[in-house]
Short mmCIF file of C-alpha atoms and ligand atoms in Angstrom, two decimals:
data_model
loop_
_atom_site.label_atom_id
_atom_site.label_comp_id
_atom_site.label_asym_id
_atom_site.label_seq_id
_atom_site.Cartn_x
_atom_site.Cartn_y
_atom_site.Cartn_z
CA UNK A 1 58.65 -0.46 232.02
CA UNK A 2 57.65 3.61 231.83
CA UNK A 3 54.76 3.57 228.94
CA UNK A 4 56.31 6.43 226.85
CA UNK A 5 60.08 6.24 224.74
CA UNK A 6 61.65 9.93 224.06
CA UNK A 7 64.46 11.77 223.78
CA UNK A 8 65.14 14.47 225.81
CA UNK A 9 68.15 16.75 227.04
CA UNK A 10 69.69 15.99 230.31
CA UNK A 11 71.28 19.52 230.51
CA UNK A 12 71.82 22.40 228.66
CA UNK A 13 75.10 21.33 227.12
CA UNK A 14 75.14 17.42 225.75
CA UNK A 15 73.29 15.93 223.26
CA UNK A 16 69.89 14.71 223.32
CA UNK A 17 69.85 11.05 224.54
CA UNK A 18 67.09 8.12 224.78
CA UNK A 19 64.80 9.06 227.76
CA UNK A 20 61.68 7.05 229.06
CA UNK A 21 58.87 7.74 231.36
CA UNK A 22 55.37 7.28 231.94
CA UNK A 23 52.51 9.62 230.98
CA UNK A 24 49.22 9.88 233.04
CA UNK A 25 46.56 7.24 232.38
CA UNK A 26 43.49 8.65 229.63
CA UNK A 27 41.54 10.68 231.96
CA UNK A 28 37.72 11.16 231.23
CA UNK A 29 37.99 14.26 228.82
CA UNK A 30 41.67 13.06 227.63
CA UNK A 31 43.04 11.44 224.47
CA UNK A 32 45.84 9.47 223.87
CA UNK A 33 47.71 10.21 220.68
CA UNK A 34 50.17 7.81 219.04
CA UNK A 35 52.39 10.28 218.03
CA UNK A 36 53.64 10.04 214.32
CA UNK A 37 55.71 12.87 213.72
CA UNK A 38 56.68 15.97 215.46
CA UNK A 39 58.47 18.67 213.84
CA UNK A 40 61.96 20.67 215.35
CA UNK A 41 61.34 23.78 216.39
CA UNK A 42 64.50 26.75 217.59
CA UNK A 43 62.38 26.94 220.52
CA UNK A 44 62.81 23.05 221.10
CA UNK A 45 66.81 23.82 220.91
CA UNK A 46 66.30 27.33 222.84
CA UNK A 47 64.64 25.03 225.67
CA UNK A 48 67.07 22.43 225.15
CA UNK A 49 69.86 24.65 225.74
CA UNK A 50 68.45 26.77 228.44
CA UNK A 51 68.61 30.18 226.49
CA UNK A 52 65.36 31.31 228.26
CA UNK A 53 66.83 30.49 231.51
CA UNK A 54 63.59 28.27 232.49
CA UNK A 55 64.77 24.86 231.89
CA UNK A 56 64.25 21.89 234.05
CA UNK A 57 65.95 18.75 233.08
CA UNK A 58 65.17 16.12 231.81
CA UNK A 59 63.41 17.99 229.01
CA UNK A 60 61.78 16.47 226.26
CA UNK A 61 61.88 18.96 223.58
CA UNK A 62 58.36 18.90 220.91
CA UNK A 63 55.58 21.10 220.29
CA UNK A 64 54.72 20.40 216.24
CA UNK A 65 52.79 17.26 217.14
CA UNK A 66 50.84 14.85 214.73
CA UNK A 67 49.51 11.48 215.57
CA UNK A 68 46.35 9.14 215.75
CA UNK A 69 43.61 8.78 219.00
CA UNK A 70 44.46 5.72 220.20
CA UNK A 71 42.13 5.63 223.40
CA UNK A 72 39.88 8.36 224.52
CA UNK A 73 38.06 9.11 228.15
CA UNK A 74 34.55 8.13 228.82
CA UNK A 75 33.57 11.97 228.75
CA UNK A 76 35.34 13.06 225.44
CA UNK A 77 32.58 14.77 223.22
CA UNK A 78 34.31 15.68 219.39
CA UNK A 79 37.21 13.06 218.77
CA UNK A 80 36.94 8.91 218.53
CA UNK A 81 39.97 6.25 218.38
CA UNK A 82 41.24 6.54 215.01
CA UNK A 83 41.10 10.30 214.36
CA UNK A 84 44.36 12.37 212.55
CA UNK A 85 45.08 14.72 215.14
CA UNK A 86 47.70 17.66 216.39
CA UNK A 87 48.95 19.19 219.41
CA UNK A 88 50.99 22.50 219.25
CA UNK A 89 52.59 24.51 222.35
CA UNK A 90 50.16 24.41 225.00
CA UNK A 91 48.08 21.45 226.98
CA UNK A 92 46.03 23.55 229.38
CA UNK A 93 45.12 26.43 230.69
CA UNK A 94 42.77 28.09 233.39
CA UNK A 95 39.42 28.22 230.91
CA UNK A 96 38.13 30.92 232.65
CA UNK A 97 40.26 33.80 232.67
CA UNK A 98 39.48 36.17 230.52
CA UNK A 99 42.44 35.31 227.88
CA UNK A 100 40.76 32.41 228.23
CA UNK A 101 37.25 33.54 227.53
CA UNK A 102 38.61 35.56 224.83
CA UNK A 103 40.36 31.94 222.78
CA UNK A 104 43.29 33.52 223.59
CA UNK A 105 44.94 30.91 226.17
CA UNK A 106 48.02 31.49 224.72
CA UNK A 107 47.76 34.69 227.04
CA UNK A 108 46.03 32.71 230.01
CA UNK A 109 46.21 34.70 233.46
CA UNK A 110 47.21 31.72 235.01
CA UNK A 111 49.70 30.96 232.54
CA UNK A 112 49.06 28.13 230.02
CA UNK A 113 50.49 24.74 230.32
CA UNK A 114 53.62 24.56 227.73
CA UNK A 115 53.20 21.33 226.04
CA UNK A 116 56.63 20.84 227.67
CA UNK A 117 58.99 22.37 230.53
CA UNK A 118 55.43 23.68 232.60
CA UNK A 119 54.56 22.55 235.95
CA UNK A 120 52.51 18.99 234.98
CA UNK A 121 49.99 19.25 237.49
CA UNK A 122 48.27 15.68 237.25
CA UNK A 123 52.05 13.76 237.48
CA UNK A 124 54.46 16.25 238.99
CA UNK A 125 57.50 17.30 237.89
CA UNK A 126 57.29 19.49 233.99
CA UNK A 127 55.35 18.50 231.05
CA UNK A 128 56.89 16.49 228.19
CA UNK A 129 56.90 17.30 224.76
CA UNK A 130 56.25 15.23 221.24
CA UNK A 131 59.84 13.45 220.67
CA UNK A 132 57.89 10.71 222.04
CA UNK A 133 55.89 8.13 221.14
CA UNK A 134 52.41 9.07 222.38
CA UNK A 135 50.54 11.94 224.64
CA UNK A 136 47.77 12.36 226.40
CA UNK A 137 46.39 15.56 226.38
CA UNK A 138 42.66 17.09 227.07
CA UNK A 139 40.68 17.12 224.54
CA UNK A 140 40.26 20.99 224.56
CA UNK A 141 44.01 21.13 223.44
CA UNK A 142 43.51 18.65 220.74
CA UNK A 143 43.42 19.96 216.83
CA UNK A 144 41.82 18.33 214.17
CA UNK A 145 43.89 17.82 210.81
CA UNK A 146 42.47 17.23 206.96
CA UNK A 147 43.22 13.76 206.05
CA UNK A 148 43.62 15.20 202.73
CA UNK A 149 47.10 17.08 203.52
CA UNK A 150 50.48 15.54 203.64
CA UNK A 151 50.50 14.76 207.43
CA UNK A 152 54.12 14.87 208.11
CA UNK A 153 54.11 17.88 206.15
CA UNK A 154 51.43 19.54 208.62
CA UNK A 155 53.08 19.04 211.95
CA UNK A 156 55.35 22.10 211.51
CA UNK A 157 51.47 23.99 210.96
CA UNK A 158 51.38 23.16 215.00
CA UNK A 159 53.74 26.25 215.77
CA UNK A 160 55.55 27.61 212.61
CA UNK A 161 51.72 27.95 211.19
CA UNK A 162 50.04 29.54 213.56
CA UNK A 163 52.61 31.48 215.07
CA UNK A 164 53.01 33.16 211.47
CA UNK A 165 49.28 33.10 210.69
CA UNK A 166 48.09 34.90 214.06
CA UNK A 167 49.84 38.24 213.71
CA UNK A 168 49.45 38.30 209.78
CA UNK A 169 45.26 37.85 210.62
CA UNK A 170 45.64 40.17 213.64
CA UNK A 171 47.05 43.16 211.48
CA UNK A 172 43.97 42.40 208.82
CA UNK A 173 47.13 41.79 206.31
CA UNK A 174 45.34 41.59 202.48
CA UNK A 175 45.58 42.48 198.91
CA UNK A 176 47.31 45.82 198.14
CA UNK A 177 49.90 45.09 201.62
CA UNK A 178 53.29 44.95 201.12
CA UNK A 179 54.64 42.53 203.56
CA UNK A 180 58.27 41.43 204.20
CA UNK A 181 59.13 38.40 205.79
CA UNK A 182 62.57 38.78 207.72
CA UNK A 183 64.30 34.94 208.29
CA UNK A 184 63.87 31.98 205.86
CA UNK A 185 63.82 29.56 208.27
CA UNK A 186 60.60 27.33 210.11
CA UNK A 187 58.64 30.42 210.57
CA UNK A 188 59.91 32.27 207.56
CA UNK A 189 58.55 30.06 205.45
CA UNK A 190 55.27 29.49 206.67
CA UNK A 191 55.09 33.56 207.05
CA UNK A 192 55.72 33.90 203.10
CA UNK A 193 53.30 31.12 202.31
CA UNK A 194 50.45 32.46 204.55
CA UNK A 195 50.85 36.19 203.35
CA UNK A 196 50.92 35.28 199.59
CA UNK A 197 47.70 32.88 200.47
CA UNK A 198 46.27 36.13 201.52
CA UNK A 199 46.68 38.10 198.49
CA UNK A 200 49.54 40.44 200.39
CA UNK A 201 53.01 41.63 197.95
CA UNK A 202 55.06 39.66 199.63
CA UNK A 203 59.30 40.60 200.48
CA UNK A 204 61.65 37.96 201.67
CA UNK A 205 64.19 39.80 203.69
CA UNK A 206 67.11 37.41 203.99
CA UNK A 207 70.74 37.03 205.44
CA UNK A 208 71.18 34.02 202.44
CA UNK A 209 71.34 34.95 199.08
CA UNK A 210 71.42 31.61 198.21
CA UNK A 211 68.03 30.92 199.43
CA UNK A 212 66.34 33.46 197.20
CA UNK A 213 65.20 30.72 194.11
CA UNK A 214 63.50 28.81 197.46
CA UNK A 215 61.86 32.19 198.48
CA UNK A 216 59.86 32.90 194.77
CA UNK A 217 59.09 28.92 194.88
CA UNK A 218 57.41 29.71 198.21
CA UNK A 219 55.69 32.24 197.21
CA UNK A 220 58.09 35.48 198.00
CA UNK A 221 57.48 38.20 194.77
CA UNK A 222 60.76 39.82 195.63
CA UNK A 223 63.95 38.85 197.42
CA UNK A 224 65.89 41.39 199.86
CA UNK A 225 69.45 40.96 200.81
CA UNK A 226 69.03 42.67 204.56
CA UNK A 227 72.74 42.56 204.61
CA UNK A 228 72.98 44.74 201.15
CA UNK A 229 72.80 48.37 202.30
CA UNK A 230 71.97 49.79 198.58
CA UNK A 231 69.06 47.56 197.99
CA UNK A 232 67.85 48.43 201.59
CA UNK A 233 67.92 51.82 200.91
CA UNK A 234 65.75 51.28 197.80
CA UNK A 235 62.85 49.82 199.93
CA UNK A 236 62.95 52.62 202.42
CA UNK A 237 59.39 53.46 203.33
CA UNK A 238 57.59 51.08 201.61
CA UNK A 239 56.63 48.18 203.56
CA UNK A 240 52.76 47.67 205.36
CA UNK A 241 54.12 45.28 207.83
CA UNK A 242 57.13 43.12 208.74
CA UNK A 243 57.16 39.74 210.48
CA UNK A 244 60.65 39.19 212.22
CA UNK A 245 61.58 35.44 212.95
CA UNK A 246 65.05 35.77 213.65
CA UNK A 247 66.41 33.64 216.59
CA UNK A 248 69.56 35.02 217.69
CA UNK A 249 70.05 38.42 219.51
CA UNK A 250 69.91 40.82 216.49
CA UNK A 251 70.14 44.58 215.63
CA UNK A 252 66.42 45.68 214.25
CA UNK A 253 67.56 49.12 213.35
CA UNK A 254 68.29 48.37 209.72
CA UNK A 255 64.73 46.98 209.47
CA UNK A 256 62.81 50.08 210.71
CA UNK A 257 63.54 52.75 208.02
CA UNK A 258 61.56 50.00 205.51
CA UNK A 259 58.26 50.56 207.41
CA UNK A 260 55.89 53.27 206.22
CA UNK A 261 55.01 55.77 208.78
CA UNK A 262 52.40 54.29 211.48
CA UNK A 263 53.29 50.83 210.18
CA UNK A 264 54.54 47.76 212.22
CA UNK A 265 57.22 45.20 212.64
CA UNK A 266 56.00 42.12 215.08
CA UNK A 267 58.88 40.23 216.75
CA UNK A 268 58.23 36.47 217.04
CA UNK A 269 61.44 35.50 217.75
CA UNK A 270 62.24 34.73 221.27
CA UNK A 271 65.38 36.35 221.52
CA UNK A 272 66.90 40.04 222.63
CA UNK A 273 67.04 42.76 220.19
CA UNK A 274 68.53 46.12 219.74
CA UNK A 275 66.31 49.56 218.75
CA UNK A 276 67.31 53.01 219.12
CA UNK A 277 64.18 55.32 219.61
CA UNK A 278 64.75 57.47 216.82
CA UNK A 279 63.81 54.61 214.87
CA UNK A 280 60.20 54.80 215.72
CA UNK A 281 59.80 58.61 216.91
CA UNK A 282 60.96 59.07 212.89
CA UNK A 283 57.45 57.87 211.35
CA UNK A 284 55.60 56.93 214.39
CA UNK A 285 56.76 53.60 213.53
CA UNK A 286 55.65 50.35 215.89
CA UNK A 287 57.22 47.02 217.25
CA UNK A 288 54.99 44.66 218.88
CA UNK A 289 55.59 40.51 219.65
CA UNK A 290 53.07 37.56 219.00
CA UNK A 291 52.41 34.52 220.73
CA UNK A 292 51.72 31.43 218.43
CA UNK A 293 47.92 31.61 218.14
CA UNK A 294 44.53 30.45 220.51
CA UNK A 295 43.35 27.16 220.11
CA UNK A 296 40.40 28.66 217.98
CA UNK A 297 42.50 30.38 215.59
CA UNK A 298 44.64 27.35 215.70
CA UNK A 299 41.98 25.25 214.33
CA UNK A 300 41.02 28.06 211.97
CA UNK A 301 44.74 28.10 210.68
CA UNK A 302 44.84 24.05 209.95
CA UNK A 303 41.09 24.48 208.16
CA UNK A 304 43.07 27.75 205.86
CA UNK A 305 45.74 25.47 205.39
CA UNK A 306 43.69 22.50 203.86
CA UNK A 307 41.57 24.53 201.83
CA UNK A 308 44.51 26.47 200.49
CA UNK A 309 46.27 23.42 200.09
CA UNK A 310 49.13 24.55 202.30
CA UNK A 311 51.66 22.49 204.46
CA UNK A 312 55.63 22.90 205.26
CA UNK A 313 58.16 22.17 203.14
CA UNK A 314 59.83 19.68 205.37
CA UNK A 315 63.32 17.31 205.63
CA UNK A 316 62.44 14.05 207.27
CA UNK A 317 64.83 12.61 210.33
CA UNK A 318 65.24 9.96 212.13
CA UNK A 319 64.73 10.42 215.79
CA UNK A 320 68.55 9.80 216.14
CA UNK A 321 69.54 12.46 213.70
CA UNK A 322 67.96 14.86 215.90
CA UNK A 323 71.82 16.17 217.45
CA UNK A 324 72.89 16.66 213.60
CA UNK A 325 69.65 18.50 213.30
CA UNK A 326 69.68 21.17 215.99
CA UNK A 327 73.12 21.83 214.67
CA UNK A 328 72.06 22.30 211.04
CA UNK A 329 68.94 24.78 212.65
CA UNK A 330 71.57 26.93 214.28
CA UNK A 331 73.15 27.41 211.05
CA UNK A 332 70.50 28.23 209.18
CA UNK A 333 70.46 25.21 207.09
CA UNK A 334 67.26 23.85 207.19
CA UNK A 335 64.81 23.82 203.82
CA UNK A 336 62.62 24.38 206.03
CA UNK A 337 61.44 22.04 209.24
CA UNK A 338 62.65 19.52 210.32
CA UNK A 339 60.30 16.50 211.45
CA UNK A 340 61.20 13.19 213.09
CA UNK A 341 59.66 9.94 212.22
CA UNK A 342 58.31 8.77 214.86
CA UNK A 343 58.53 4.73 213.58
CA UNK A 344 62.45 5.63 214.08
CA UNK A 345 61.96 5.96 218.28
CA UNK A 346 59.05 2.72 217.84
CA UNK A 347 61.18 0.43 216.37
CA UNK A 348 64.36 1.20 218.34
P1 NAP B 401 64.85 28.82 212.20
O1 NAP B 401 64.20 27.73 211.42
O2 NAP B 401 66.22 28.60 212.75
O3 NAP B 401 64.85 30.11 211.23
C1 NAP B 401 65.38 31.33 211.59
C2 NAP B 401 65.94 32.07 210.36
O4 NAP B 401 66.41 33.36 210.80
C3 NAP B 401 67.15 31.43 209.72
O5 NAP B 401 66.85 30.42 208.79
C4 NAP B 401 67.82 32.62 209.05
O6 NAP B 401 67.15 32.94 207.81
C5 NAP B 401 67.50 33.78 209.99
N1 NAP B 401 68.68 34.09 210.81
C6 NAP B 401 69.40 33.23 211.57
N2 NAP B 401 70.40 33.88 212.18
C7 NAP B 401 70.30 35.18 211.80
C8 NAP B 401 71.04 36.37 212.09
N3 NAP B 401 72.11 36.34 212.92
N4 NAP B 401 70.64 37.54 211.55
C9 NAP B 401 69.57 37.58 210.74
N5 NAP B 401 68.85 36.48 210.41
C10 NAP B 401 69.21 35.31 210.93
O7 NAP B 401 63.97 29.24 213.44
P2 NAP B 401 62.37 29.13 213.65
O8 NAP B 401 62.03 27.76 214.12
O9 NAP B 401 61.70 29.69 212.45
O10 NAP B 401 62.16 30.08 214.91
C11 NAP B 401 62.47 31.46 214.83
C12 NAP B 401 62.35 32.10 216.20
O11 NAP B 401 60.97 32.18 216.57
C13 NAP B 401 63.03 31.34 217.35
O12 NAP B 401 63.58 32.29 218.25
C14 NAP B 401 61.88 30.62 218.03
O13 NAP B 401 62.13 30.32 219.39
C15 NAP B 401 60.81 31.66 217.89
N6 NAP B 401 59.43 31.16 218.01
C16 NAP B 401 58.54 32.02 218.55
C17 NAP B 401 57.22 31.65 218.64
C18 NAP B 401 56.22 32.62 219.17
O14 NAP B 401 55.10 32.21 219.49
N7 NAP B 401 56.53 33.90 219.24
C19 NAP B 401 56.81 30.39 218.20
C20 NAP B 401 57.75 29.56 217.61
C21 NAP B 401 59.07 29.95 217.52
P3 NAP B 401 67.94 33.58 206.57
O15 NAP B 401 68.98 32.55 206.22
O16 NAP B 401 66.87 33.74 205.57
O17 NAP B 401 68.50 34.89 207.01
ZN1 ZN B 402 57.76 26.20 218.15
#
């Protein structure tokens, strides 16, 4: 029988089904994680579905990954059986590029290993992801978590964290910033959190009224209605720095005039948008993208997180609720990650 249980997508159209297959045996700088939870990502449906045009199936969708070391290789220097552990969106990369040199495999020359859908080059085929019930990953790629956090609760840290965290660190964001958050979703939410944590004024800029209550709870001083043209107009040139997480091709145009002149608005959504020029000639304005974060940072992020007390506000799932999950994700009804159970896949 293979040694791992999963889920995974058998093409871009049909549910996710039971899936099973074996991962490599615990190589001498590997660990093997009993995986615990993992948390639902839009990239995980994005994959799923094939939006970025990269899929091969079977995928196993997964990169918000918590578990414990259940073995570890005879070479493995900073983790022992037993540890609380995470594993985000990469497994590998080259080491010694110099993205690599720099903590920043994210951007690896080589291209870093996705934690699923890359080229698995110990067992052929792609990599596969956390909706499974254990991994075995190199220890390099391995993150240590605070025992004292709610550890279903830090999974989504794995990729909503960091990939929030990273661009609000690498645009120094502080006291006397104001900062507006544009999507309340998995990222949104960990973007208001980390930006109040670090003292910024913090805007959510929403398509949900409705969510606004959840916003202030999170830590949000103000609520912005993108879709209310008045209020817009009120916030015109104001804004230090926005942090775009929407998922679906969008119009950024109506975002741009909020910017101050020479300020920024990073895209981490994976998805096409539309700008017209005179939307950044007027004010020197900026765009730029993010990748989630370096291992390094990664590590710093989770260490923020526990002294600052901070996880994701999360709605458990059974591994078989995942369909009715993606579905909820796509519209927008999610408060605010998603994370499956892993005991559901176990005891199945
Ligand atoms: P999510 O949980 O679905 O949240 C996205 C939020 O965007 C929604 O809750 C909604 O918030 C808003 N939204 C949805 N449709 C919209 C529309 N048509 N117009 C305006 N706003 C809309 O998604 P997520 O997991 O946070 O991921 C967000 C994106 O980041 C995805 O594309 C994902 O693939 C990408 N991602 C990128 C990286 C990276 O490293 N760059 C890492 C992880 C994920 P409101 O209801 O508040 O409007
Ligand atoms: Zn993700």
């Amino acid at each position: 029988m293979p040694n791992t249980q999963a889920y995974a997508a058998y093409n871009a159209k049909d549910h996710l089904k039971p899936y099973a297959f074996d991962r490599r045996a615990v190589g001498e700088t590997d660990v093997q994680i009993d995986i615990e939870y993992c948390g639902v990502c839009h990239s995980d449906i994005h994959f799923a579905h094939n939006d970025w045009g990269m899929t091969e199936y079977p995928i196993v969708p997964g990169h918000e990954i918590i578990g414990r070391i259940k073995a570890v290789g005879d070479k493995v220097k900073n983790y022992k059986v037993g540890d609380l552990v995470g594993v985000g969106c990469m497994v590998d990369s080259c080491h010694t590029c110099s993205s690599c040199q720099k903590d920043l495999e994210q951007f690896c020359e080589q291209g870093m290993t996705m934690t699923y859908g890359s080229p698995d080059k110990i067992m052929g085929g792609v990599t596969q992801g956390g909706y499974s019930t254990q991994i075995v990953v190199d220890e390099s790629f391995v993150l240590r978590v605070s025992e004292k956090l709610d550890t279903k609760a830090v999974a989504p840290l794995l990729c909503a964290g960091i990939t929030t965290y990273s661009p609000l660190r690498n645009w120094n964001i502080g006291k006397g910033d104001k900062v507006g958050i544009i999507g309340l979703g998995g990222l949104g939410h960990m973007g208001v959190k980390f930006a109040a944590a670090m003292g910024a004024e913090v805007v959510m800029i929403t398509t949900s009224p409705e969510k606004g209550a959840d916003a202030k709870r999170l830590g949000a001083h103000e609520v912005l209605v993108s879709t209310n043209e008045e209020d817009m107009a009120k916030h015109a040139n104001s804004f230090d720095f926005l942090l775009n997480t929407v998922p679906v091709a969008h119009d950024i145009n109506p975002y741009m005039p909020l910017l101050k002149i020479d300020k920024t608005m990073v895209l981490v959504g994976a998805t096409p948008v539309d700008l017209n020029s005179m939307n950044l000639i007027f004010g020197r304005k900026h765009i730029a993208g993010s990748l989630i974060g370096g291992i390094k940072e990664t590590q710093e992020m989770l260490d923020f997180c526990a002294e600052h007390n901070i996880v994701s506000d999360v709605e458990m799932i059974n591994m078989q609720d995942i369909n009715t999950a993606f579905e909820r994700v796509m519209k927008a009804d999610v408060k605010y990650r998603f994370v499956i159970d892993m005991q559901s896949l176990k005891q199945a």
